[in-house]
mmCIF file with all atom_site columns, C-alpha atoms in Angstrom:
data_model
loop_
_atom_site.group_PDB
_atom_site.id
_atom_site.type_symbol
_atom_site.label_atom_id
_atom_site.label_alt_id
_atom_site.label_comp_id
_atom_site.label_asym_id
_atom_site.label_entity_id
_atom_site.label_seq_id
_atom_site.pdbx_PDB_ins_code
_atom_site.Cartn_x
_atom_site.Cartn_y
_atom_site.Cartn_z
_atom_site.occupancy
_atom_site.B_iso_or_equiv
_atom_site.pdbx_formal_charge
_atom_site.auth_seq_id
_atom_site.auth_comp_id
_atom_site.auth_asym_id
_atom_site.auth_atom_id
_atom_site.pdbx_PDB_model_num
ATOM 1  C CA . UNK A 1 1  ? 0.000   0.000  0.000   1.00 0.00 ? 297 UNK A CA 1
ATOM 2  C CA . UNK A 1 2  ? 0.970   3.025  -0.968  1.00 0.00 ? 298 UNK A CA 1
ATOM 3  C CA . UNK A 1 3  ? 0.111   5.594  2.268   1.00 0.00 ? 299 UNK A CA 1
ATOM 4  C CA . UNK A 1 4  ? 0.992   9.034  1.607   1.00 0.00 ? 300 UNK A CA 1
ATOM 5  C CA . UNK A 1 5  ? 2.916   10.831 -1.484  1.00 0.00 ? 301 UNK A CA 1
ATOM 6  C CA . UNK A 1 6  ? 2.429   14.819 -1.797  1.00 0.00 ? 302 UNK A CA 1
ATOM 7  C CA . UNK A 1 7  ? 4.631   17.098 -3.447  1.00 0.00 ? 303 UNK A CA 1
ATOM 8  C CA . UNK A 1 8  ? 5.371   20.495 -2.701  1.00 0.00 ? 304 UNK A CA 1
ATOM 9  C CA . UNK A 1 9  ? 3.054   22.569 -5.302  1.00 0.00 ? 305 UNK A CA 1
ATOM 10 C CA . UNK A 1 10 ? 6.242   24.493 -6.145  1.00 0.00 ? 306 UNK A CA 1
ATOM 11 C CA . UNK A 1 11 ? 7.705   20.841 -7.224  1.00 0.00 ? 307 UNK A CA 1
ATOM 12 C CA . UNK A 1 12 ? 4.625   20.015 -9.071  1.00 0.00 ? 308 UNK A CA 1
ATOM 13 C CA . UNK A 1 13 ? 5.301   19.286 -12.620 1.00 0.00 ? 309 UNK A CA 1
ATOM 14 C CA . UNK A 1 14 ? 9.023   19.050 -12.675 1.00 0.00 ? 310 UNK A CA 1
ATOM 15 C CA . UNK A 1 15 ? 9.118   15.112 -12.272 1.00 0.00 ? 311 UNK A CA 1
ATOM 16 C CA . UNK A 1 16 ? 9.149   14.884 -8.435  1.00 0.00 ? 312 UNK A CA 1
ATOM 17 C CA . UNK A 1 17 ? 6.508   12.577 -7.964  1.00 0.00 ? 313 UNK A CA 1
ATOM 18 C CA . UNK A 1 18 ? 6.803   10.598 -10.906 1.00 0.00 ? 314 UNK A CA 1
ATOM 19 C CA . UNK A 1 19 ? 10.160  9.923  -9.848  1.00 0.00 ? 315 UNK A CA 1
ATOM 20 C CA . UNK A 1 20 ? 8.830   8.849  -6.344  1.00 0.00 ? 316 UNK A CA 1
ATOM 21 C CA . UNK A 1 21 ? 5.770   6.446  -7.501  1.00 0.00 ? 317 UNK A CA 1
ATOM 22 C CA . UNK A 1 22 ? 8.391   5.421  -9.751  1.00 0.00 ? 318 UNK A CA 1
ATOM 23 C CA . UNK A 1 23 ? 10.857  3.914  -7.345  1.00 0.00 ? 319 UNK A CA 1
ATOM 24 C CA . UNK A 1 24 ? 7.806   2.978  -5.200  1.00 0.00 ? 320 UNK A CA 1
ATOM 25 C CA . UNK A 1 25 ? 6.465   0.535  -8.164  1.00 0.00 ? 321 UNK A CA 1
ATOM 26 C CA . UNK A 1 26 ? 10.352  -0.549 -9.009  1.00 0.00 ? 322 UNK A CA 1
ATOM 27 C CA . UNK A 1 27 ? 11.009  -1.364 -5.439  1.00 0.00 ? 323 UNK A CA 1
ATOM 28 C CA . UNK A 1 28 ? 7.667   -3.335 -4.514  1.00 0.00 ? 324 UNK A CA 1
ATOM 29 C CA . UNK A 1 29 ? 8.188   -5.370 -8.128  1.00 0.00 ? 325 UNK A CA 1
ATOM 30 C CA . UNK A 1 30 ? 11.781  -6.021 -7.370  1.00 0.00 ? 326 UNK A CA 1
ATOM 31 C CA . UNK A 1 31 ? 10.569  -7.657 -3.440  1.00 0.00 ? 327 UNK A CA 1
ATOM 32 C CA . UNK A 1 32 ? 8.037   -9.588 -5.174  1.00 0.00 ? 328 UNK A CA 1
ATOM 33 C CA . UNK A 1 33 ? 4.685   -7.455 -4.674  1.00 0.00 ? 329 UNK A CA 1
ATOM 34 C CA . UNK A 1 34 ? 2.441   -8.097 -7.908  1.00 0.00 ? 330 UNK A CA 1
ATOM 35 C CA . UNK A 1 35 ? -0.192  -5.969 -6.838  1.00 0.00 ? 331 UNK A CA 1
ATOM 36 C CA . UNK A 1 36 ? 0.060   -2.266 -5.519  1.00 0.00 ? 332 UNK A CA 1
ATOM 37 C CA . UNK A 1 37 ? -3.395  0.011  -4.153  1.00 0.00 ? 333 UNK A CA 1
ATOM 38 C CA . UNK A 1 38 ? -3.810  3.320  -2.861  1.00 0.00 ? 334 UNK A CA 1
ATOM 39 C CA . UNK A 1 39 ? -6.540  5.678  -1.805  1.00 0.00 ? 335 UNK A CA 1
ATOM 40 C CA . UNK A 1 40 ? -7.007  9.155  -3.331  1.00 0.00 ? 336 UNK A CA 1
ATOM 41 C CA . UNK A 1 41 ? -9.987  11.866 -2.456  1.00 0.00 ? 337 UNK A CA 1
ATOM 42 C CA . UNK A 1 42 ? -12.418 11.374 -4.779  1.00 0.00 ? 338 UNK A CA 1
ATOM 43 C CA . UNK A 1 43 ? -12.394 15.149 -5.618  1.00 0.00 ? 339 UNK A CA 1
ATOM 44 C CA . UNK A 1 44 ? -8.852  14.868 -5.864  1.00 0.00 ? 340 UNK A CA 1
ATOM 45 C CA . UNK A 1 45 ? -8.533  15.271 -9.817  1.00 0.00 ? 341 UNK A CA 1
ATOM 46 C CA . UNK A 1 46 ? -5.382  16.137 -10.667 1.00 0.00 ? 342 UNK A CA 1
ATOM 47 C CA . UNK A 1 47 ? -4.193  13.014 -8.633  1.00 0.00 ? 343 UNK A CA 1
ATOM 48 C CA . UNK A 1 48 ? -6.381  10.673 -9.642  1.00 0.00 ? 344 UNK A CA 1
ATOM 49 C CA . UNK A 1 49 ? -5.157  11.823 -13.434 1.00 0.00 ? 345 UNK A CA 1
ATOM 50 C CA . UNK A 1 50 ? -1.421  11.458 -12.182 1.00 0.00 ? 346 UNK A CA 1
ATOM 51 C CA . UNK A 1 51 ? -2.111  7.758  -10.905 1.00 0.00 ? 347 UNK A CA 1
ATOM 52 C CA . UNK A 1 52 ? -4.191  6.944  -14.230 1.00 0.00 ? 348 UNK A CA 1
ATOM 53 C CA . UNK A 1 53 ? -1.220  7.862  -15.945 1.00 0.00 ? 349 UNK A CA 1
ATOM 54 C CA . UNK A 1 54 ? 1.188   5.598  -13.552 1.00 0.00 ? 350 UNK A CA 1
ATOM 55 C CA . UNK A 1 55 ? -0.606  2.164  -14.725 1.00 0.00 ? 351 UNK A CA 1
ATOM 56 C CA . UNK A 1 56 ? -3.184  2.455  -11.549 1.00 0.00 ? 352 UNK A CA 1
ATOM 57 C CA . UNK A 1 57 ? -6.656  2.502  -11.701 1.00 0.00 ? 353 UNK A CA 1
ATOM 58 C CA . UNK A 1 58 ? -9.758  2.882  -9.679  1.00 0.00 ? 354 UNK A CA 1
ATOM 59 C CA . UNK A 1 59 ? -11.170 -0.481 -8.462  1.00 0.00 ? 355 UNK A CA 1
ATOM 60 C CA . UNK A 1 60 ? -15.111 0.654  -7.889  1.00 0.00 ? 356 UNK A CA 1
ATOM 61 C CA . UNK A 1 61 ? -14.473 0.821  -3.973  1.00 0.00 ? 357 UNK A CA 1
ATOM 62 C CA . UNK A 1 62 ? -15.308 3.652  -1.983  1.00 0.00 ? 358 UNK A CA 1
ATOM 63 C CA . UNK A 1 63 ? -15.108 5.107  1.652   1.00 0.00 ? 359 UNK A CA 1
ATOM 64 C CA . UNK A 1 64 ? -15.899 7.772  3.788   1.00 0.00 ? 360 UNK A CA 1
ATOM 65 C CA . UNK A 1 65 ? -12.730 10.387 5.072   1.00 0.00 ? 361 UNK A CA 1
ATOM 66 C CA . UNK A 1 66 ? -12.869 9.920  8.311   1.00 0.00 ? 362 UNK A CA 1
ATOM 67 C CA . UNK A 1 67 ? -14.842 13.601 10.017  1.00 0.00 ? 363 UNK A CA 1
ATOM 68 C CA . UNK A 1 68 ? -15.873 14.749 6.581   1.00 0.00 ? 364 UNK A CA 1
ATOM 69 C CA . UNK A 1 69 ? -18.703 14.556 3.833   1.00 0.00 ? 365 UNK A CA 1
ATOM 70 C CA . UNK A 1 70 ? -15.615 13.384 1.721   1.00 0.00 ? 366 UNK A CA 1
ATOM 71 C CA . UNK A 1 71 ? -14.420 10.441 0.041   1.00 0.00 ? 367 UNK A CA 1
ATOM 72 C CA . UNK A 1 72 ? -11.884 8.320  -1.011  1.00 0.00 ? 368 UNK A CA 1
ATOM 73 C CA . UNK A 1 73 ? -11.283 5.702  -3.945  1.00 0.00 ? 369 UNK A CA 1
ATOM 74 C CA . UNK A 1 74 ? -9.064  2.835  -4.128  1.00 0.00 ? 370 UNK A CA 1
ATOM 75 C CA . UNK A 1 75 ? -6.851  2.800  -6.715  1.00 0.00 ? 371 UNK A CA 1
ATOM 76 C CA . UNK A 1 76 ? -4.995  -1.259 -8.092  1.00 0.00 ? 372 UNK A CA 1
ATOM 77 C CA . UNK A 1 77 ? -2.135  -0.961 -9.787  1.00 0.00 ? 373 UNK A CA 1
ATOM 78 C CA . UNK A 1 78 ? -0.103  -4.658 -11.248 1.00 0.00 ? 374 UNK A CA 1
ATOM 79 C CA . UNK A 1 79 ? 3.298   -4.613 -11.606 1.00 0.00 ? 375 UNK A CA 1
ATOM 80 C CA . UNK A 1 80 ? 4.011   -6.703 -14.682 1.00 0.00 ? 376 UNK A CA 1
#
């Protein structure tokens, strides 16, 4: 599971975090993980776009943010 991965909005768009779920994936493929998930707001757009375009995708499960009238979605990635 992936738990947290934010990037400073001055850092945003320079590579940062692709560099970071990047070594996350390589890492969990290389100690024999097949199967990687994380949760994102659901309101969260631009995230949910960045972990579309990282090979993850939402899995149709949803839950409440704990103290809030928000959301968030699970998101399955496979490492090949």
């Amino acid at each position: 599971e992936l738990r947290e991965l934010y990037v400073d909005p001055f850092f945003q768009g320079t590579g940062v975090g692709s560099a970071l779920i990047n070594h996350f994936s390589d890492t969990a493929r290389a100690g024999g993980m097949r199967e990687g998930f994380l949760w994102v707001l659901e309101e969260n757009h631009a995230g949910r776009a960045f972990y579309e375009t990282h090979g993850y995708r939402y899995s149709g499960e949803r839950r409440p943010f704990p103290d809030t009238e928000k959301f968030l979605l699970r998101y399955n990635c496979f490492f090949l």
